GROMACS .gro file of C-alpha atoms in nm:
model
  280
    1MET     CA    1   2.093  -1.092  -0.543
    2LYS     CA    2   2.100  -1.450  -0.671
    3ASP     CA    3   2.071  -1.586  -0.317
    4PHE     CA    4   1.783  -1.347  -0.251
    5TRP     CA    5   1.583  -1.475  -0.548
    6GLN     CA    6   1.657  -1.835  -0.453
    7ARG     CA    7   1.520  -1.780  -0.103
    8PHE     CA    8   1.224  -1.584  -0.237
    9SER     CA    9   1.135  -1.851  -0.495
   10GLN     CA   10   1.127  -2.118  -0.224
   11ASN     CA   11   0.812  -1.952  -0.090
   12ARG     CA   12   0.542  -2.066  -0.334
   13GLY     CA   13   0.286  -1.828  -0.192
   14ALA     CA   14   0.519  -1.534  -0.252
   15VAL     CA   15   0.578  -1.641  -0.612
   16ILE     CA   16   0.204  -1.672  -0.673
   17GLY     CA   17   0.150  -1.332  -0.511
   18LEU     CA   18   0.420  -1.177  -0.730
   19LEU     CA   19   0.258  -1.319  -1.044
   20ILE     CA   20  -0.083  -1.182  -0.943
   21LEU     CA   21   0.070  -0.843  -0.864
   22LEU     CA   22   0.252  -0.834  -1.198
   23LEU     CA   23  -0.075  -0.919  -1.375
   24VAL     CA   24  -0.251  -0.629  -1.202
   25ILE     CA   25   0.034  -0.392  -1.292
   26VAL     CA   26   0.030  -0.503  -1.656
   27LEU     CA   27  -0.348  -0.459  -1.666
   28SER     CA   28  -0.323  -0.107  -1.527
   29ILE     CA   29  -0.054  -0.011  -1.780
   30ALA     CA   30  -0.237  -0.168  -2.074
   31ALA     CA   31  -0.578  -0.020  -1.982
   32PRO     CA   32  -0.566   0.264  -2.242
   33PHE     CA   33  -0.474   0.013  -2.515
   34LEU     CA   34  -0.729  -0.251  -2.416
   35TYR     CA   35  -1.011   0.000  -2.371
   36GLU     CA   36  -0.979   0.303  -2.595
   37LYS     CA   37  -1.299   0.460  -2.466
   38SER     CA   38  -1.312   0.631  -2.130
   39PRO     CA   39  -1.431   0.413  -1.840
   40TRP     CA   40  -1.696   0.678  -1.783
   41ALA     CA   41  -1.841   0.636  -2.133
   42MET     CA   42  -2.187   0.478  -2.157
   43VAL     CA   43  -2.133   0.201  -2.411
   44GLN     CA   44  -2.434  -0.027  -2.359
   45ARG     CA   45  -2.763  -0.053  -2.180
   46PRO     CA   46  -2.750  -0.055  -1.799
   47PHE     CA   47  -2.730  -0.378  -1.596
   48LEU     CA   48  -2.603  -0.588  -1.883
   49PRO     CA   49  -2.516  -0.920  -1.713
   50PRO     CA   50  -2.165  -1.065  -1.745
   51PHE     CA   51  -2.059  -1.343  -1.981
   52THR     CA   52  -2.342  -1.273  -2.225
   53VAL     CA   53  -2.191  -1.028  -2.474
   54GLY     CA   54  -1.832  -1.086  -2.581
   55GLN     CA   55  -1.728  -0.724  -2.595
   56TYR     CA   56  -1.854  -0.652  -2.242
   57PHE     CA   57  -1.783  -0.985  -2.078
   58LEU     CA   58  -1.802  -0.844  -1.721
   59GLY     CA   59  -2.128  -0.664  -1.788
   60THR     CA   60  -2.221  -0.300  -1.736
   61ASP     CA   61  -2.303  -0.083  -1.436
   62PRO     CA   62  -2.622   0.118  -1.358
   63LEU     CA   63  -2.524   0.382  -1.617
   64GLY     CA   64  -2.428   0.138  -1.892
   65ARG     CA   65  -2.052   0.174  -1.848
   66ASP     CA   66  -1.817  -0.114  -1.926
   67LEU     CA   67  -1.729  -0.277  -1.596
   68ALA     CA   68  -1.412  -0.440  -1.734
   69ALA     CA   69  -1.281  -0.100  -1.845
   70GLY     CA   70  -1.357   0.040  -1.501
   71LEU     CA   71  -1.163  -0.241  -1.336
   72ALA     CA   72  -0.863  -0.190  -1.565
   73TYR     CA   73  -0.847   0.186  -1.508
   74GLY     CA   74  -0.929   0.140  -1.139
   75ALA     CA   75  -0.625  -0.084  -1.099
   76ARG     CA   76  -0.402   0.209  -1.195
   77VAL     CA   77  -0.569   0.441  -0.944
   78SER     CA   78  -0.562   0.192  -0.657
   79LEU     CA   79  -0.196   0.100  -0.712
   80LEU     CA   80  -0.084   0.463  -0.751
   81ILE     CA   81  -0.267   0.570  -0.435
   82GLY     CA   82  -0.118   0.277  -0.247
   83LEU     CA   83   0.236   0.349  -0.367
   84ILE     CA   84   0.230   0.727  -0.330
   85SER     CA   85   0.071   0.722   0.015
   86THR     CA   86   0.322   0.460   0.128
   87VAL     CA   87   0.615   0.670   0.002
   88VAL     CA   88   0.480   0.976   0.186
   89SER     CA   89   0.434   0.768   0.501
   90LEU     CA   90   0.793   0.648   0.479
   91LEU     CA   91   0.918   1.003   0.429
   92ILE     CA   92   0.745   1.101   0.753
   93GLY     CA   93   0.802   0.790   0.962
   94ILE     CA   94   1.167   0.719   0.879
   95PRO     CA   95   1.311   1.054   0.998
   96VAL     CA   96   1.094   1.050   1.312
   97GLY     CA   97   1.191   0.694   1.403
   98ALA     CA   98   1.558   0.743   1.317
   99MET     CA   99   1.595   1.056   1.530
  100ALA     CA  100   1.402   0.905   1.822
  101GLY     CA  101   1.610   0.588   1.821
  102TYR     CA  102   1.947   0.755   1.768
  103PHE     CA  103   1.931   1.052   2.003
  104GLY     CA  104   1.708   0.902   2.274
  105GLY     CA  105   1.636   1.106   2.588
  106TRP     CA  106   1.395   1.396   2.556
  107VAL     CA  107   1.404   1.378   2.176
  108ASP     CA  108   1.277   1.020   2.193
  109ASP     CA  109   1.009   1.115   2.447
  110VAL     CA  110   0.877   1.409   2.243
  111LEU     CA  111   0.873   1.222   1.911
  112MET     CA  112   0.714   0.907   2.056
  113ARG     CA  113   0.444   1.103   2.240
  114PHE     CA  114   0.373   1.278   1.908
  115THR     CA  115   0.353   0.938   1.738
  116GLU     CA  116   0.125   0.795   2.007
  117PHE     CA  117  -0.112   1.088   1.958
  118PHE     CA  118  -0.187   0.966   1.605
  119GLN     CA  119  -0.207   0.604   1.720
  120SER     CA  120  -0.461   0.687   1.990
  121VAL     CA  121  -0.726   0.755   1.724
  122PRO     CA  122  -0.855   0.468   1.506
  123SER     CA  123  -0.678   0.504   1.173
  124PHE     CA  124  -0.982   0.464   0.949
  125ALA     CA  125  -1.190   0.706   1.155
  126LEU     CA  126  -0.910   0.962   1.136
  127ALA     CA  127  -0.883   0.910   0.759
  128ILE     CA  128  -1.257   0.975   0.722
  129VAL     CA  129  -1.231   1.298   0.924
  130LEU     CA  130  -0.928   1.422   0.729
  131VAL     CA  131  -1.084   1.353   0.388
  132ALA     CA  132  -1.408   1.520   0.495
  133ILE     CA  133  -1.218   1.827   0.618
  134PHE     CA  134  -1.003   1.866   0.306
  135GLN     CA  135  -1.288   1.771   0.068
  136PRO     CA  136  -1.278   1.437  -0.118
  137SER     CA  137  -1.006   1.437  -0.384
  138ILE     CA  138  -0.715   1.220  -0.490
  139THR     CA  139  -0.474   1.451  -0.303
  140SER     CA  140  -0.670   1.454   0.022
  141ILE     CA  141  -0.704   1.074   0.013
  142VAL     CA  142  -0.329   1.027  -0.030
  143ILE     CA  143  -0.254   1.275   0.250
  144ALA     CA  144  -0.509   1.115   0.483
  145ILE     CA  145  -0.375   0.763   0.423
  146ALA     CA  146  -0.016   0.882   0.472
  147ILE     CA  147  -0.101   1.056   0.799
  148VAL     CA  148  -0.266   0.748   0.949
  149SER     CA  149   0.002   0.508   0.817
  150TRP     CA  150   0.336   0.660   0.927
  151PRO     CA  151   0.330   0.581   1.305
  152PRO     CA  152   0.407   0.206   1.262
  153VAL     CA  153   0.704   0.303   1.042
  154ALA     CA  154   0.839   0.537   1.309
  155ARG     CA  155   0.804   0.279   1.587
  156LEU     CA  156   0.963   0.004   1.379
  157LEU     CA  157   1.258   0.219   1.277
  158ARG     CA  158   1.306   0.348   1.631
  159GLY     CA  159   1.351  -0.008   1.755
  160GLU     CA  160   1.589  -0.096   1.473
  161VAL     CA  161   1.800   0.217   1.526
  162MET     CA  162   1.816   0.160   1.902
  163SER     CA  163   1.949  -0.192   1.843
  164LEU     CA  164   2.210  -0.062   1.597
  165ARG     CA  165   2.308   0.239   1.809
  166SER     CA  166   2.523   0.030   2.043
  167ARG     CA  167   2.701  -0.165   1.769
  168GLU     CA  168   3.077  -0.137   1.738
  169PHE     CA  169   3.076   0.008   1.385
  170ILE     CA  170   2.849   0.294   1.501
  171GLU     CA  171   3.078   0.367   1.797
  172ALA     CA  172   3.374   0.362   1.560
  173ALA     CA  173   3.198   0.611   1.332
  174ILE     CA  174   3.132   0.841   1.629
  175LEU     CA  175   3.496   0.823   1.740
  176SER     CA  176   3.612   0.900   1.385
  177GLY     CA  177   3.432   1.233   1.403
  178GLN     CA  178   3.139   1.166   1.169
  179THR     CA  179   2.833   1.383   1.224
  180SER     CA  180   2.506   1.237   1.350
  181ARG     CA  181   2.343   1.307   1.014
  182THR     CA  182   2.615   1.115   0.829
  183ILE     CA  183   2.599   0.822   1.070
  184ILE     CA  184   2.220   0.794   1.042
  185TRP     CA  185   2.219   0.832   0.664
  186ARG     CA  186   2.521   0.618   0.571
  187GLN     CA  187   2.563   0.372   0.856
  188ILE     CA  188   2.225   0.309   1.018
  189LEU     CA  189   1.955   0.348   0.750
  190PRO     CA  190   2.116   0.105   0.500
  191ASN     CA  191   2.104  -0.162   0.773
  192THR     CA  192   1.731  -0.106   0.830
  193LEU     CA  193   1.618  -0.144   0.469
  194SER     CA  194   1.509  -0.505   0.513
  195PRO     CA  195   1.226  -0.448   0.767
  196ILE     CA  196   1.127  -0.123   0.595
  197ILE     CA  197   1.081  -0.295   0.258
  198VAL     CA  198   0.871  -0.571   0.416
  199LEU     CA  199   0.656  -0.320   0.604
  200ALA     CA  200   0.615  -0.104   0.292
  201SER     CA  201   0.461  -0.396   0.099
  202MET     CA  202   0.206  -0.441   0.376
  203MET     CA  203   0.137  -0.067   0.384
  204VAL     CA  204   0.054  -0.058   0.013
  205ALA     CA  205  -0.206  -0.330   0.071
  206ALA     CA  206  -0.352  -0.142   0.369
  207ALA     CA  207  -0.362   0.182   0.167
  208ILE     CA  208  -0.559   0.013  -0.112
  209LEU     CA  209  -0.812  -0.113   0.144
  210ILE     CA  210  -0.847   0.231   0.306
  211GLU     CA  211  -0.893   0.403  -0.031
  212SER     CA  212  -1.152   0.145  -0.134
  213ALA     CA  213  -1.341   0.189   0.192
  214LEU     CA  214  -1.338   0.568   0.160
  215SER     CA  215  -1.463   0.551  -0.198
  216PHE     CA  216  -1.730   0.300  -0.092
  217LEU     CA  217  -1.856   0.550   0.166
  218GLY     CA  218  -1.873   0.824  -0.098
  219LEU     CA  219  -1.555   1.002   0.014
  220GLY     CA  220  -1.355   0.917  -0.296
  221ASP     CA  221  -1.265   1.141  -0.586
  222ARG     CA  222  -1.574   1.152  -0.808
  223ASN     CA  223  -1.361   1.232  -1.113
  224ILE     CA  224  -1.145   0.919  -1.086
  225MET     CA  225  -1.255   0.561  -1.142
  226SER     CA  226  -1.141   0.329  -0.864
  227TRP     CA  227  -1.237  -0.015  -0.739
  228GLY     CA  228  -1.395   0.127  -0.425
  229TYR     CA  229  -1.600   0.371  -0.631
  230ILE     CA  230  -1.735   0.087  -0.847
  231ILE     CA  231  -1.834  -0.115  -0.539
  232GLY     CA  232  -2.002   0.192  -0.392
  233ALA     CA  233  -2.192   0.252  -0.715
  234GLY     CA  234  -2.324  -0.105  -0.710
  235ARG     CA  235  -2.409  -0.144  -0.342
  236THR     CA  236  -2.764  -0.011  -0.381
  237VAL     CA  237  -2.843  -0.257  -0.661
  238ILE     CA  238  -2.647  -0.557  -0.535
  239ARG     CA  239  -2.953  -0.784  -0.546
  240GLN     CA  240  -3.035  -0.681  -0.900
  241ALA     CA  241  -2.679  -0.662  -1.037
  242TRP     CA  242  -2.442  -0.852  -0.808
  243TRP     CA  243  -2.151  -0.841  -1.053
  244ILE     CA  244  -2.101  -0.465  -1.015
  245SER     CA  245  -1.978  -0.511  -0.657
  246VAL     CA  246  -1.844  -0.866  -0.675
  247PHE     CA  247  -1.582  -0.824  -0.950
  248PRO     CA  248  -1.405  -0.517  -0.805
  249GLY     CA  249  -1.427  -0.684  -0.464
  250ILE     CA  250  -1.245  -0.986  -0.604
  251ALA     CA  251  -0.986  -0.755  -0.761
  252ILE     CA  252  -0.921  -0.587  -0.425
  253LEU     CA  253  -0.905  -0.924  -0.249
  254LEU     CA  254  -0.652  -1.069  -0.492
  255THR     CA  255  -0.434  -0.757  -0.498
  256VAL     CA  256  -0.420  -0.722  -0.120
  257LEU     CA  257  -0.359  -1.095  -0.082
  258ALA     CA  258  -0.080  -1.080  -0.341
  259LEU     CA  259   0.089  -0.789  -0.162
  260ASN     CA  260   0.075  -0.971   0.171
  261LEU     CA  261   0.218  -1.287   0.017
  262VAL     CA  262   0.497  -1.087  -0.145
  263GLY     CA  263   0.566  -0.920   0.189
  264GLU     CA  264   0.593  -1.259   0.358
  265GLY     CA  265   0.829  -1.378   0.084
  266LEU     CA  266   1.044  -1.067   0.122
  267ASN     CA  267   1.062  -1.124   0.495
  268ASP     CA  268   1.183  -1.482   0.439
  269ALA     CA  269   1.433  -1.376   0.173
  270LEU     CA  270   1.574  -1.075   0.356
  271ASN     CA  271   1.584  -1.240   0.698
  272PRO     CA  272   1.703  -1.597   0.637
  273ARG     CA  273   1.829  -1.635   0.994
  274LEU     CA  274   1.489  -1.562   1.143
  275THR     CA  275   1.329  -1.809   0.902
  276ARG     CA  276   1.571  -2.084   1.002
  277LYS     CA  277   1.513  -2.019   1.372
  278GLY     CA  278   1.137  -2.033   1.319
  279ARG     CA  279   1.167  -2.368   1.141
  280LYS     CA  280   1.381  -2.510   1.417
   0.00000   0.00000   0.00000
């Protein structure tokens, strides 16, 4: 663990990304304490510009709601959607990829053709269709993002499992009489955690972008404040009140950038050999 943190800290971008991500997490946790009123509460007159009144330093939206409170509560929604949808994607993609890579043959063909079916449709277009079918809600958004996000996990894990399948320790486990389930669970999956963790960090960032885009198009949950919802609410008055769309846009930009930087740092820390080869 000490060596991991040493390698991770050598990547300055990853450290900066981690600090930004921690700041967003702290803000989302502290939102109820920083802003006791609901983010939906109308606290001032509409279109109050930012940096003019101390209590509402980011201004107000078209309905007079505190934009800073919306950003704080929206951070919680965006992060939770990103994390939950990523976990669901991993729960789908890991078993599919593991079975395809381990068993091969017709099992691999069937599972990969099934995976390619989802990859043949543009992911965002499929997410829009799924949310529209199931009606916009926090649950349908998470399900839609998970459905369009699991194929890369399956393909990545399939390749990793295929490379491990011919290793000596796997052959020894087979000869010792261990079942396929035990070999996959105890021998193979622990050796694939590194690429999965790196990919998961990227998937959280992609999920936040998809949720924001869906909310911007009016397909978000109307009962939950999110960054995409705030941008969507301000798009019709962007010339009159630019701050309503700009501030949540900056929040999305920084969060997604931080997650990508952390993912790059994790890749360097978990795969030191690849990093050294790249430098050479």
